[in-house]
């Protein structure tokens, strides 16, 4: 198997050329999402995917979508909450300083602590679900690997 990594601007593409030369699998990695900060992946397909390879690819796509949705929502809540906190504290604590736009790290730590405490349950459920998805992916990856070994030894 030959692996080539091609970069074109901000997009990276990995091309796997397999020994049988009939199987080409392209995976493309795009630029980071502006809100979630995650890089989207376009998962490659083999021309002759087995049932388990299809299940694995679909599970990886599902995990990516799950991850993308969680971090997009989380980061938007964080950004909105931070802006609101800064605006409110500047109005309350510094009403006569109209040019002041930022707060000290000690003042911001109050927001960070409160935000993390408020989001604790969401993070916990996210982590549990993410681990379940990863274990399924690991299991299917091992299964596909073993199937490929036995298929190639025939």
CSV table of N, CA and C in Angstrom, one decimal:
chain,number,residue,atom,x,y,z
A,1,UNK,N,0.8,-1.2,0.0
A,1,UNK,CA,0.0,0.0,0.0
A,1,UNK,C,0.9,1.2,0.0
A,2,UNK,N,0.6,2.2,-0.9
A,2,UNK,CA,1.3,3.4,-1.0
A,2,UNK,C,0.4,4.5,-0.4
A,3,UNK,N,0.9,5.4,0.4
A,3,UNK,CA,0.1,6.5,1.0
A,3,UNK,C,0.8,7.8,0.5
A,4,UNK,N,0.0,8.6,-0.1
A,4,UNK,CA,0.4,9.9,-0.6
A,4,UNK,C,-0.4,11.0,0.2
A,5,UNK,N,0.2,12.0,0.7
A,5,UNK,CA,-0.5,13.1,1.3
A,5,UNK,C,-0.3,14.3,0.4
A,6,UNK,N,-1.4,14.8,-0.1
A,6,UNK,CA,-1.4,16.0,-1.0
A,6,UNK,C,-2.0,17.2,-0.3
A,7,UNK,N,-1.3,18.3,-0.4
A,7,UNK,CA,-1.9,19.5,0.2
A,7,UNK,C,-2.1,20.5,-0.9
A,8,UNK,N,-3.3,21.0,-0.9
A,8,UNK,CA,-3.7,22.0,-2.0
A,8,UNK,C,-4.3,23.2,-1.2
A,9,UNK,N,-3.6,24.2,-1.0
A,9,UNK,CA,-4.1,25.3,-0.2
A,9,UNK,C,-4.3,24.9,1.2
A,10,UNK,N,-5.6,25.0,1.7
A,10,UNK,CA,-5.9,24.7,3.1
A,10,UNK,C,-6.5,23.3,3.2
A,11,UNK,N,-6.6,22.5,2.1
A,11,UNK,CA,-7.2,21.2,2.1
A,11,UNK,C,-6.1,20.2,2.0
A,12,UNK,N,-6.2,19.1,2.8
A,12,UNK,CA,-5.2,18.0,2.8
A,12,UNK,C,-6.0,16.8,2.3
A,13,UNK,N,-5.4,16.1,1.4
A,13,UNK,CA,-6.0,14.9,0.9
A,13,UNK,C,-5.0,13.7,1.1
A,14,UNK,N,-5.5,12.6,1.6
A,14,UNK,CA,-4.7,11.4,1.7
A,14,UNK,C,-5.2,10.4,0.7
A,15,UNK,N,-4.3,9.9,-0.1
A,15,UNK,CA,-4.7,8.9,-1.1
A,15,UNK,C,-3.9,7.6,-0.8
A,16,UNK,N,-4.7,6.6,-0.7
A,16,UNK,CA,-4.2,5.2,-0.5
A,16,UNK,C,-4.3,4.5,-1.8
A,17,UNK,N,-3.2,4.1,-2.3
A,17,UNK,CA,-3.2,3.2,-3.6
A,17,UNK,C,-2.9,1.8,-3.1
A,18,UNK,N,-3.8,0.9,-3.3
A,18,UNK,CA,-3.6,-0.5,-2.8
A,18,UNK,C,-2.9,-1.3,-3.9
A,19,UNK,N,-2.4,-2.4,-3.5
A,19,UNK,CA,-1.6,-3.3,-4.4
A,19,UNK,C,-2.5,-3.7,-5.6
A,20,UNK,N,-3.8,-4.0,-5.4
A,20,UNK,CA,-4.6,-4.4,-6.6
A,20,UNK,C,-4.8,-3.3,-7.6
A,21,UNK,N,-4.5,-2.1,-7.3
A,21,UNK,CA,-4.6,-0.9,-8.1
A,21,UNK,C,-6.0,-0.6,-8.6
A,22,UNK,N,-7.0,-1.4,-8.2
A,22,UNK,CA,-8.4,-1.1,-8.4
A,22,UNK,C,-9.0,-0.4,-7.3
A,23,UNK,N,-8.4,-0.4,-6.2
A,23,UNK,CA,-8.9,0.3,-5.0
A,23,UNK,C,-8.3,1.6,-4.7
A,24,UNK,N,-9.0,2.6,-4.8
A,24,UNK,CA,-8.5,4.0,-4.5
A,24,UNK,C,-9.4,4.6,-3.4
A,25,UNK,N,-8.8,5.1,-2.4
A,25,UNK,CA,-9.5,5.6,-1.3
A,25,UNK,C,-9.0,7.0,-1.0
A,26,UNK,N,-9.8,8.0,-1.2
A,26,UNK,CA,-9.4,9.4,-0.9
A,26,UNK,C,-10.1,9.9,0.4
A,27,UNK,N,-9.3,10.5,1.2
A,27,UNK,CA,-9.8,11.1,2.4
A,27,UNK,C,-9.4,12.6,2.3
A,28,UNK,N,-10.3,13.5,2.5
A,28,UNK,CA,-9.9,14.9,2.5
A,28,UNK,C,-10.2,15.5,3.8
A,29,UNK,N,-9.3,16.4,4.2
A,29,UNK,CA,-9.4,17.1,5.5
A,29,UNK,C,-9.5,18.6,5.2
A,30,UNK,N,-10.5,19.2,5.6
A,30,UNK,CA,-10.7,20.6,5.2
A,30,UNK,C,-10.2,21.6,6.3
A,31,UNK,N,-10.4,22.8,6.1
A,31,UNK,CA,-10.0,23.8,7.1
A,31,UNK,C,-10.9,23.8,8.3
A,32,UNK,N,-10.4,24.3,9.4
A,32,UNK,CA,-11.2,24.2,10.7
A,32,UNK,C,-12.5,25.0,10.5
A,33,UNK,N,-13.6,24.5,11.1
A,33,UNK,CA,-14.8,25.2,11.2
A,33,UNK,C,-14.6,26.4,12.1
A,34,UNK,N,-15.1,27.6,11.7
A,34,UNK,CA,-14.9,28.8,12.5
A,34,UNK,C,-15.5,28.7,13.9
A,35,UNK,N,-16.5,27.9,14.1
A,35,UNK,CA,-17.2,27.9,15.5
A,35,UNK,C,-16.7,26.7,16.3
A,36,UNK,N,-16.7,25.5,15.7
A,36,UNK,CA,-16.3,24.3,16.4
A,36,UNK,C,-14.8,24.2,16.5
A,37,UNK,N,-14.1,24.7,15.6
A,37,UNK,CA,-12.6,24.6,15.5
A,37,UNK,C,-12.2,23.2,15.1
A,38,UNK,N,-13.1,22.4,14.6
A,38,UNK,CA,-12.7,21.1,14.2
A,38,UNK,C,-12.6,21.0,12.6
A,39,UNK,N,-11.7,20.2,12.2
A,39,UNK,CA,-11.5,20.1,10.7
A,39,UNK,C,-12.4,19.0,10.2
A,40,UNK,N,-13.2,19.4,9.2
A,40,UNK,CA,-14.1,18.3,8.7
A,40,UNK,C,-13.3,17.3,7.8
A,41,UNK,N,-13.8,16.1,7.8
A,41,UNK,CA,-13.2,15.0,7.1
A,41,UNK,C,-14.2,14.5,6.1
A,42,UNK,N,-13.7,14.3,4.9
A,42,UNK,CA,-14.5,13.6,3.9
A,42,UNK,C,-13.9,12.2,3.8
A,43,UNK,N,-14.6,11.2,4.3
A,43,UNK,CA,-14.1,9.9,4.4
A,43,UNK,C,-14.1,9.2,3.1
A,44,UNK,N,-13.0,8.6,2.8
A,44,UNK,CA,-12.8,7.9,1.5
A,44,UNK,C,-13.6,6.6,1.5
A,45,UNK,N,-13.8,6.1,0.3
A,45,UNK,CA,-14.5,4.8,0.1
A,45,UNK,C,-13.7,4.0,-0.9
A,46,UNK,N,-13.7,2.7,-0.6
A,46,UNK,CA,-13.2,1.7,-1.5
A,46,UNK,C,-14.2,1.4,-2.5
A,47,UNK,N,-13.8,0.9,-3.7
A,47,UNK,CA,-14.7,0.5,-4.7
A,47,UNK,C,-15.4,-0.8,-4.3
A,48,UNK,N,-14.8,-1.6,-3.5
A,48,UNK,CA,-15.3,-2.9,-3.2
A,48,UNK,C,-15.4,-3.1,-1.7
A,49,UNK,N,-16.0,-2.1,-1.0
A,49,UNK,CA,-16.1,-2.2,0.4
A,49,UNK,C,-17.0,-3.4,0.9
A,50,UNK,N,-16.5,-4.0,2.0
A,50,UNK,CA,-17.3,-5.1,2.6
A,50,UNK,C,-18.3,-4.4,3.5
A,51,UNK,N,-19.3,-5.3,4.0
A,51,UNK,CA,-20.3,-4.7,4.9
A,51,UNK,C,-19.7,-4.1,6.1
A,52,UNK,N,-18.7,-4.7,6.7
A,52,UNK,CA,-18.0,-4.1,7.9
A,52,UNK,C,-17.3,-2.8,7.6
A,53,UNK,N,-16.7,-2.7,6.4
A,53,UNK,CA,-16.0,-1.5,6.0
A,53,UNK,C,-17.0,-0.4,5.8
A,54,UNK,N,-18.2,-0.7,5.3
A,54,UNK,CA,-19.2,0.3,5.1
A,54,UNK,C,-19.7,0.8,6.5
A,55,UNK,N,-19.9,-0.2,7.4
A,55,UNK,CA,-20.4,0.1,8.8
A,55,UNK,C,-19.3,1.0,9.5
A,56,UNK,N,-18.1,0.7,9.3
A,56,UNK,CA,-17.0,1.5,9.9
A,56,UNK,C,-17.0,2.9,9.4
A,57,UNK,N,-17.1,3.0,8.1
A,57,UNK,CA,-17.1,4.4,7.5
A,57,UNK,C,-18.2,5.2,8.0
A,58,UNK,N,-19.4,4.6,8.0
A,58,UNK,CA,-20.6,5.3,8.5
A,58,UNK,C,-20.6,5.6,9.9
A,59,UNK,N,-20.0,4.7,10.7
A,59,UNK,CA,-19.8,5.0,12.2
A,59,UNK,C,-18.8,6.2,12.4
A,60,UNK,N,-17.8,6.2,11.6
A,60,UNK,CA,-16.8,7.3,11.7
A,60,UNK,C,-17.5,8.6,11.3
A,61,UNK,N,-18.3,8.6,10.3
A,61,UNK,CA,-19.0,9.8,9.9
A,61,UNK,C,-20.0,10.3,11.0
A,62,UNK,N,-20.7,9.3,11.6
A,62,UNK,CA,-21.6,9.6,12.6
A,62,UNK,C,-20.9,10.2,13.8
A,63,UNK,N,-19.8,9.7,14.2
A,63,UNK,CA,-19.0,10.2,15.3
A,63,UNK,C,-18.5,11.6,15.0
A,64,UNK,N,-18.1,11.8,13.8
A,64,UNK,CA,-17.6,13.2,13.4
A,64,UNK,C,-18.8,14.2,13.5
A,65,UNK,N,-19.9,13.8,13.0
A,65,UNK,CA,-21.1,14.7,13.1
A,65,UNK,C,-21.5,15.0,14.5
A,66,UNK,N,-21.5,13.9,15.3
A,66,UNK,CA,-21.8,14.1,16.8
A,66,UNK,C,-20.8,15.1,17.4
A,67,UNK,N,-19.5,14.9,17.2
A,67,UNK,CA,-18.5,15.7,17.7
A,67,UNK,C,-18.6,17.2,17.2
A,68,UNK,N,-18.8,17.3,15.9
A,68,UNK,CA,-19.0,18.7,15.3
A,68,UNK,C,-20.2,19.4,16.0
A,69,UNK,N,-21.3,18.7,16.1
A,69,UNK,CA,-22.5,19.3,16.7
A,69,UNK,C,-22.3,19.8,18.1
A,70,UNK,N,-21.7,18.9,18.9
A,70,UNK,CA,-21.4,19.2,20.3
A,70,UNK,C,-20.5,20.4,20.4
A,71,UNK,N,-19.4,20.4,19.8
A,71,UNK,CA,-18.4,21.5,19.9
A,71,UNK,C,-18.9,22.8,19.3
A,72,UNK,N,-19.7,22.7,18.3
A,72,UNK,CA,-20.3,24.0,17.7
A,72,UNK,C,-21.3,24.6,18.7
A,73,UNK,N,-22.1,23.8,19.3
A,73,UNK,CA,-23.1,24.3,20.3
A,73,UNK,C,-22.3,24.8,21.5
A,74,UNK,N,-21.4,24.1,22.0
A,74,UNK,CA,-20.6,24.4,23.2
A,74,UNK,C,-19.9,25.7,23.0
A,75,UNK,N,-19.2,25.8,21.9
A,75,UNK,CA,-18.3,27.0,21.7
A,75,UNK,C,-19.2,28.3,21.4
A,76,UNK,N,-20.4,28.1,20.8
A,76,UNK,CA,-21.3,29.2,20.6
A,76,UNK,C,-21.8,29.7,21.9
A,77,UNK,N,-22.2,28.8,22.8
A,77,UNK,CA,-22.7,29.1,24.2
A,77,UNK,C,-21.6,29.9,24.9
A,78,UNK,N,-20.3,29.3,24.8
A,78,UNK,CA,-19.2,30.0,25.5
A,78,UNK,C,-19.0,31.4,25.0
A,79,UNK,N,-19.0,31.6,23.7
A,79,UNK,CA,-18.7,32.9,23.1
A,79,UNK,C,-19.8,33.9,23.5
A,80,UNK,N,-21.1,33.4,23.4
A,80,UNK,CA,-22.2,34.3,23.7
A,80,UNK,C,-22.2,34.7,25.2
A,81,UNK,N,-21.9,33.6,26.1
A,81,UNK,CA,-21.9,33.9,27.5
A,81,UNK,C,-20.8,34.8,27.9
A,82,UNK,N,-19.6,34.6,27.3
A,82,UNK,CA,-18.5,35.5,27.6
A,82,UNK,C,-18.7,36.9,27.2
A,83,UNK,N,-19.3,37.1,26.0
A,83,UNK,CA,-19.6,38.5,25.6
A,83,UNK,C,-20.6,39.2,26.5
A,84,UNK,N,-21.6,38.4,26.9
A,84,UNK,CA,-22.6,38.9,27.8
A,84,UNK,C,-22.0,39.2,29.2
A,85,UNK,N,-21.2,38.4,29.7
A,85,UNK,CA,-20.5,38.6,31.0
A,85,UNK,C,-19.7,39.8,31.0
A,86,UNK,N,-18.9,40.0,29.9
A,86,UNK,CA,-18.0,41.2,29.8
A,86,UNK,C,-18.8,42.4,29.8
A,87,UNK,N,-19.9,42.4,28.9
A,87,UNK,CA,-20.7,43.6,28.8
A,87,UNK,C,-21.4,44.0,30.1
A,88,UNK,N,-21.9,43.0,30.8
A,88,UNK,CA,-22.6,43.2,32.1
A,88,UNK,C,-21.6,43.7,33.2
A,89,UNK,N,-20.5,43.1,33.2
A,89,UNK,CA,-19.5,43.5,34.3
A,89,UNK,C,-18.9,44.9,34.0
A,90,UNK,N,-18.7,45.2,32.7
A,90,UNK,CA,-18.2,46.5,32.4
A,90,UNK,C,-19.2,47.6,32.8
A,91,UNK,N,-20.5,47.3,32.5
A,91,UNK,CA,-21.5,48.3,32.9
A,91,UNK,C,-21.7,48.5,34.4
A,92,UNK,N,-21.6,47.4,35.1
A,92,UNK,CA,-21.8,47.4,36.6
A,92,UNK,C,-20.5,48.0,37.3
A,93,UNK,N,-19.4,47.5,36.9
A,93,UNK,CA,-18.1,47.8,37.7
A,93,UNK,C,-17.4,49.0,37.2
A,94,UNK,N,-17.6,49.3,35.9
A,94,UNK,CA,-16.8,50.4,35.3
A,94,UNK,C,-17.8,51.3,34.5
A,95,UNK,N,-18.8,51.9,35.1
A,95,UNK,CA,-19.8,52.7,34.4
A,95,UNK,C,-19.2,54.0,33.8
A,96,UNK,N,-18.1,54.5,34.4
A,96,UNK,CA,-17.5,55.8,34.0
A,96,UNK,C,-16.4,55.6,33.1
A,97,UNK,N,-16.0,54.4,32.8
A,97,UNK,CA,-14.9,54.1,31.9
A,97,UNK,C,-15.4,53.5,30.5
A,98,UNK,N,-15.9,54.4,29.7
A,98,UNK,CA,-16.6,54.0,28.4
A,98,UNK,C,-15.6,53.4,27.4
A,99,UNK,N,-14.3,53.7,27.6
A,99,UNK,CA,-13.2,53.2,26.6
A,99,UNK,C,-12.8,51.8,27.0
A,100,UNK,N,-13.1,51.4,28.2
A,100,UNK,CA,-12.7,50.1,28.7
A,100,UNK,C,-13.4,49.0,28.0
A,101,UNK,N,-12.7,48.0,27.4
A,101,UNK,CA,-13.4,47.0,26.6
A,101,UNK,C,-13.0,45.6,27.2
A,102,UNK,N,-12.0,45.5,28.0
A,102,UNK,CA,-11.6,44.2,28.5
A,102,UNK,C,-11.6,44.1,30.0
A,103,UNK,N,-11.6,42.8,30.5
A,103,UNK,CA,-11.5,42.6,31.9
A,103,UNK,C,-10.2,41.9,32.3
A,104,UNK,N,-9.9,41.9,33.6
A,104,UNK,CA,-8.7,41.2,34.0
A,104,UNK,C,-8.9,39.7,34.0
A,105,UNK,N,-7.8,39.0,34.1
A,105,UNK,CA,-7.9,37.5,34.1
A,105,UNK,C,-8.6,37.1,35.3
A,106,UNK,N,-8.4,37.8,36.5
A,106,UNK,CA,-9.1,37.4,37.7
A,106,UNK,C,-10.7,37.6,37.5
A,107,UNK,N,-11.0,38.7,36.9
A,107,UNK,CA,-12.5,38.9,36.6
A,107,UNK,C,-13.0,37.9,35.6
A,108,UNK,N,-12.3,37.5,34.6
A,108,UNK,CA,-12.7,36.5,33.7
A,108,UNK,C,-12.8,35.1,34.3
A,109,UNK,N,-11.9,34.8,35.2
A,109,UNK,CA,-11.9,33.5,35.8
A,109,UNK,C,-13.3,33.2,36.5
A,110,UNK,N,-14.0,34.2,36.9
A,110,UNK,CA,-15.3,34.0,37.5
A,110,UNK,C,-16.3,33.5,36.4
A,111,UNK,N,-16.2,34.0,35.3
A,111,UNK,CA,-17.0,33.5,34.2
A,111,UNK,C,-16.6,32.1,33.8
A,112,UNK,N,-15.3,31.9,33.6
A,112,UNK,CA,-14.8,30.5,33.2
A,112,UNK,C,-15.3,29.5,34.2
A,113,UNK,N,-15.1,29.7,35.5
A,113,UNK,CA,-15.5,28.8,36.5
A,113,UNK,C,-17.0,28.5,36.4
A,114,UNK,N,-17.8,29.6,36.3
A,114,UNK,CA,-19.3,29.4,36.3
A,114,UNK,C,-19.7,28.7,35.0
A,115,UNK,N,-19.1,29.0,33.9
A,115,UNK,CA,-19.4,28.3,32.6
A,115,UNK,C,-19.1,26.8,32.7
A,116,UNK,N,-18.0,26.5,33.2
A,116,UNK,CA,-17.6,25.1,33.3
A,116,UNK,C,-18.5,24.3,34.3
A,117,UNK,N,-18.8,25.0,35.4
A,117,UNK,CA,-19.8,24.3,36.3
A,117,UNK,C,-21.1,24.1,35.7
A,118,UNK,N,-21.6,25.1,35.0
A,118,UNK,CA,-22.9,25.0,34.3
A,118,UNK,C,-22.9,23.9,33.2
A,119,UNK,N,-21.8,23.7,32.6
A,119,UNK,CA,-21.7,22.8,31.5
A,119,UNK,C,-21.2,21.4,31.9
A,120,UNK,N,-21.0,21.2,33.2
A,120,UNK,CA,-20.4,19.9,33.6
A,120,UNK,C,-21.2,18.7,33.2
A,121,UNK,N,-22.5,18.7,33.4
A,121,UNK,CA,-23.4,17.6,33.0
A,121,UNK,C,-23.3,17.4,31.5
A,122,UNK,N,-23.3,18.4,30.7
A,122,UNK,CA,-23.3,18.3,29.2
A,122,UNK,C,-21.9,17.6,28.8
A,123,UNK,N,-20.8,18.1,29.5
A,123,UNK,CA,-19.5,17.5,29.2
A,123,UNK,C,-19.5,16.0,29.5
A,124,UNK,N,-20.1,15.7,30.7
A,124,UNK,CA,-20.1,14.3,31.1
A,124,UNK,C,-20.8,13.4,30.1
A,125,UNK,N,-22.0,13.8,29.7
A,125,UNK,CA,-22.8,13.0,28.8
A,125,UNK,C,-22.1,12.9,27.4
A,126,UNK,N,-21.5,14.0,27.0
A,126,UNK,CA,-20.7,14.0,25.8
A,126,UNK,C,-19.6,13.0,25.8
A,127,UNK,N,-18.8,13.1,26.9
A,127,UNK,CA,-17.7,12.2,27.1
A,127,UNK,C,-18.1,10.7,27.1
A,128,UNK,N,-19.2,10.4,27.8
A,128,UNK,CA,-19.6,9.0,27.8
A,128,UNK,C,-20.0,8.5,26.4
A,129,UNK,N,-20.8,9.4,25.7
A,129,UNK,CA,-21.2,9.0,24.4
A,129,UNK,C,-20.1,8.9,23.4
A,130,UNK,N,-19.1,9.8,23.5
A,130,UNK,CA,-17.9,9.8,22.6
A,130,UNK,C,-17.1,8.6,22.8
A,131,UNK,N,-17.0,8.2,24.1
A,131,UNK,CA,-16.2,6.9,24.4
A,131,UNK,C,-16.9,5.7,23.8
A,132,UNK,N,-18.2,5.6,23.9
A,132,UNK,CA,-19.0,4.5,23.3
A,132,UNK,C,-18.7,4.5,21.8
A,133,UNK,N,-18.8,5.6,21.2
A,133,UNK,CA,-18.6,5.6,19.7
A,133,UNK,C,-17.2,5.2,19.4
A,134,UNK,N,-16.2,5.7,20.1
A,134,UNK,CA,-14.8,5.3,19.9
A,134,UNK,C,-14.5,3.8,20.1
A,135,UNK,N,-15.1,3.3,21.1
A,135,UNK,CA,-14.9,1.8,21.3
A,135,UNK,C,-15.5,1.0,20.2
A,136,UNK,N,-16.7,1.4,19.6
A,136,UNK,CA,-17.3,0.8,18.5
A,136,UNK,C,-16.4,0.9,17.3
A,137,UNK,N,-15.8,2.1,17.1
A,137,UNK,CA,-14.9,2.3,15.9
A,137,UNK,C,-13.7,1.4,16.1
A,138,UNK,N,-13.1,1.3,17.3
A,138,UNK,CA,-11.9,0.5,17.5
A,138,UNK,C,-12.2,-1.0,17.2
A,139,UNK,N,-13.4,-1.4,17.7
A,139,UNK,CA,-13.8,-2.8,17.5
A,139,UNK,C,-13.9,-3.1,16.0
A,140,UNK,N,-14.6,-2.3,15.3
A,140,UNK,CA,-14.9,-2.5,13.9
A,140,UNK,C,-13.6,-2.4,13.1
A,141,UNK,N,-12.7,-1.5,13.5
A,141,UNK,CA,-11.4,-1.3,12.8
A,141,UNK,C,-10.6,-2.6,12.9
A,142,UNK,N,-10.6,-3.2,14.2
A,142,UNK,CA,-9.9,-4.5,14.4
A,142,UNK,C,-10.5,-5.6,13.5
A,143,UNK,N,-11.8,-5.6,13.5
A,143,UNK,CA,-12.6,-6.7,12.7
A,143,UNK,C,-12.2,-6.5,11.2
A,144,UNK,N,-12.3,-5.3,10.7
A,144,UNK,CA,-11.9,-5.1,9.3
A,144,UNK,C,-10.5,-5.5,9.0
A,145,UNK,N,-9.6,-5.2,9.9
A,145,UNK,CA,-8.2,-5.5,9.8
A,145,UNK,C,-8.0,-7.0,9.7
A,146,UNK,N,-8.7,-7.7,10.6
A,146,UNK,CA,-8.6,-9.2,10.6
A,146,UNK,C,-9.2,-9.8,9.3
A,147,UNK,N,-10.3,-9.2,8.9
A,147,UNK,CA,-10.9,-9.7,7.7
A,147,UNK,C,-10.0,-9.5,6.4
A,148,UNK,N,-9.4,-8.4,6.4
A,148,UNK,CA,-8.5,-8.1,5.3
A,148,UNK,C,-7.3,-9.0,5.3
A,149,UNK,N,-6.8,-9.4,6.5
A,149,UNK,CA,-5.7,-10.3,6.6
A,149,UNK,C,-6.1,-11.7,6.0
A,150,UNK,N,-7.3,-12.2,6.5
A,150,UNK,CA,-7.7,-13.5,6.0
A,150,UNK,C,-8.1,-13.5,4.5
A,151,UNK,N,-8.6,-12.4,4.0
A,151,UNK,CA,-9.0,-12.2,2.6
A,151,UNK,C,-7.7,-12.2,1.7
A,152,UNK,N,-6.7,-11.5,2.2
A,152,UNK,CA,-5.4,-11.5,1.4
A,152,UNK,C,-4.6,-12.8,1.4
A,153,UNK,N,-4.9,-13.6,2.4
A,153,UNK,CA,-4.1,-14.9,2.6
A,153,UNK,C,-4.7,-16.0,1.7
A,154,UNK,N,-5.8,-15.7,1.1
A,154,UNK,CA,-6.4,-16.7,0.2
A,154,UNK,C,-5.8,-16.8,-1.1
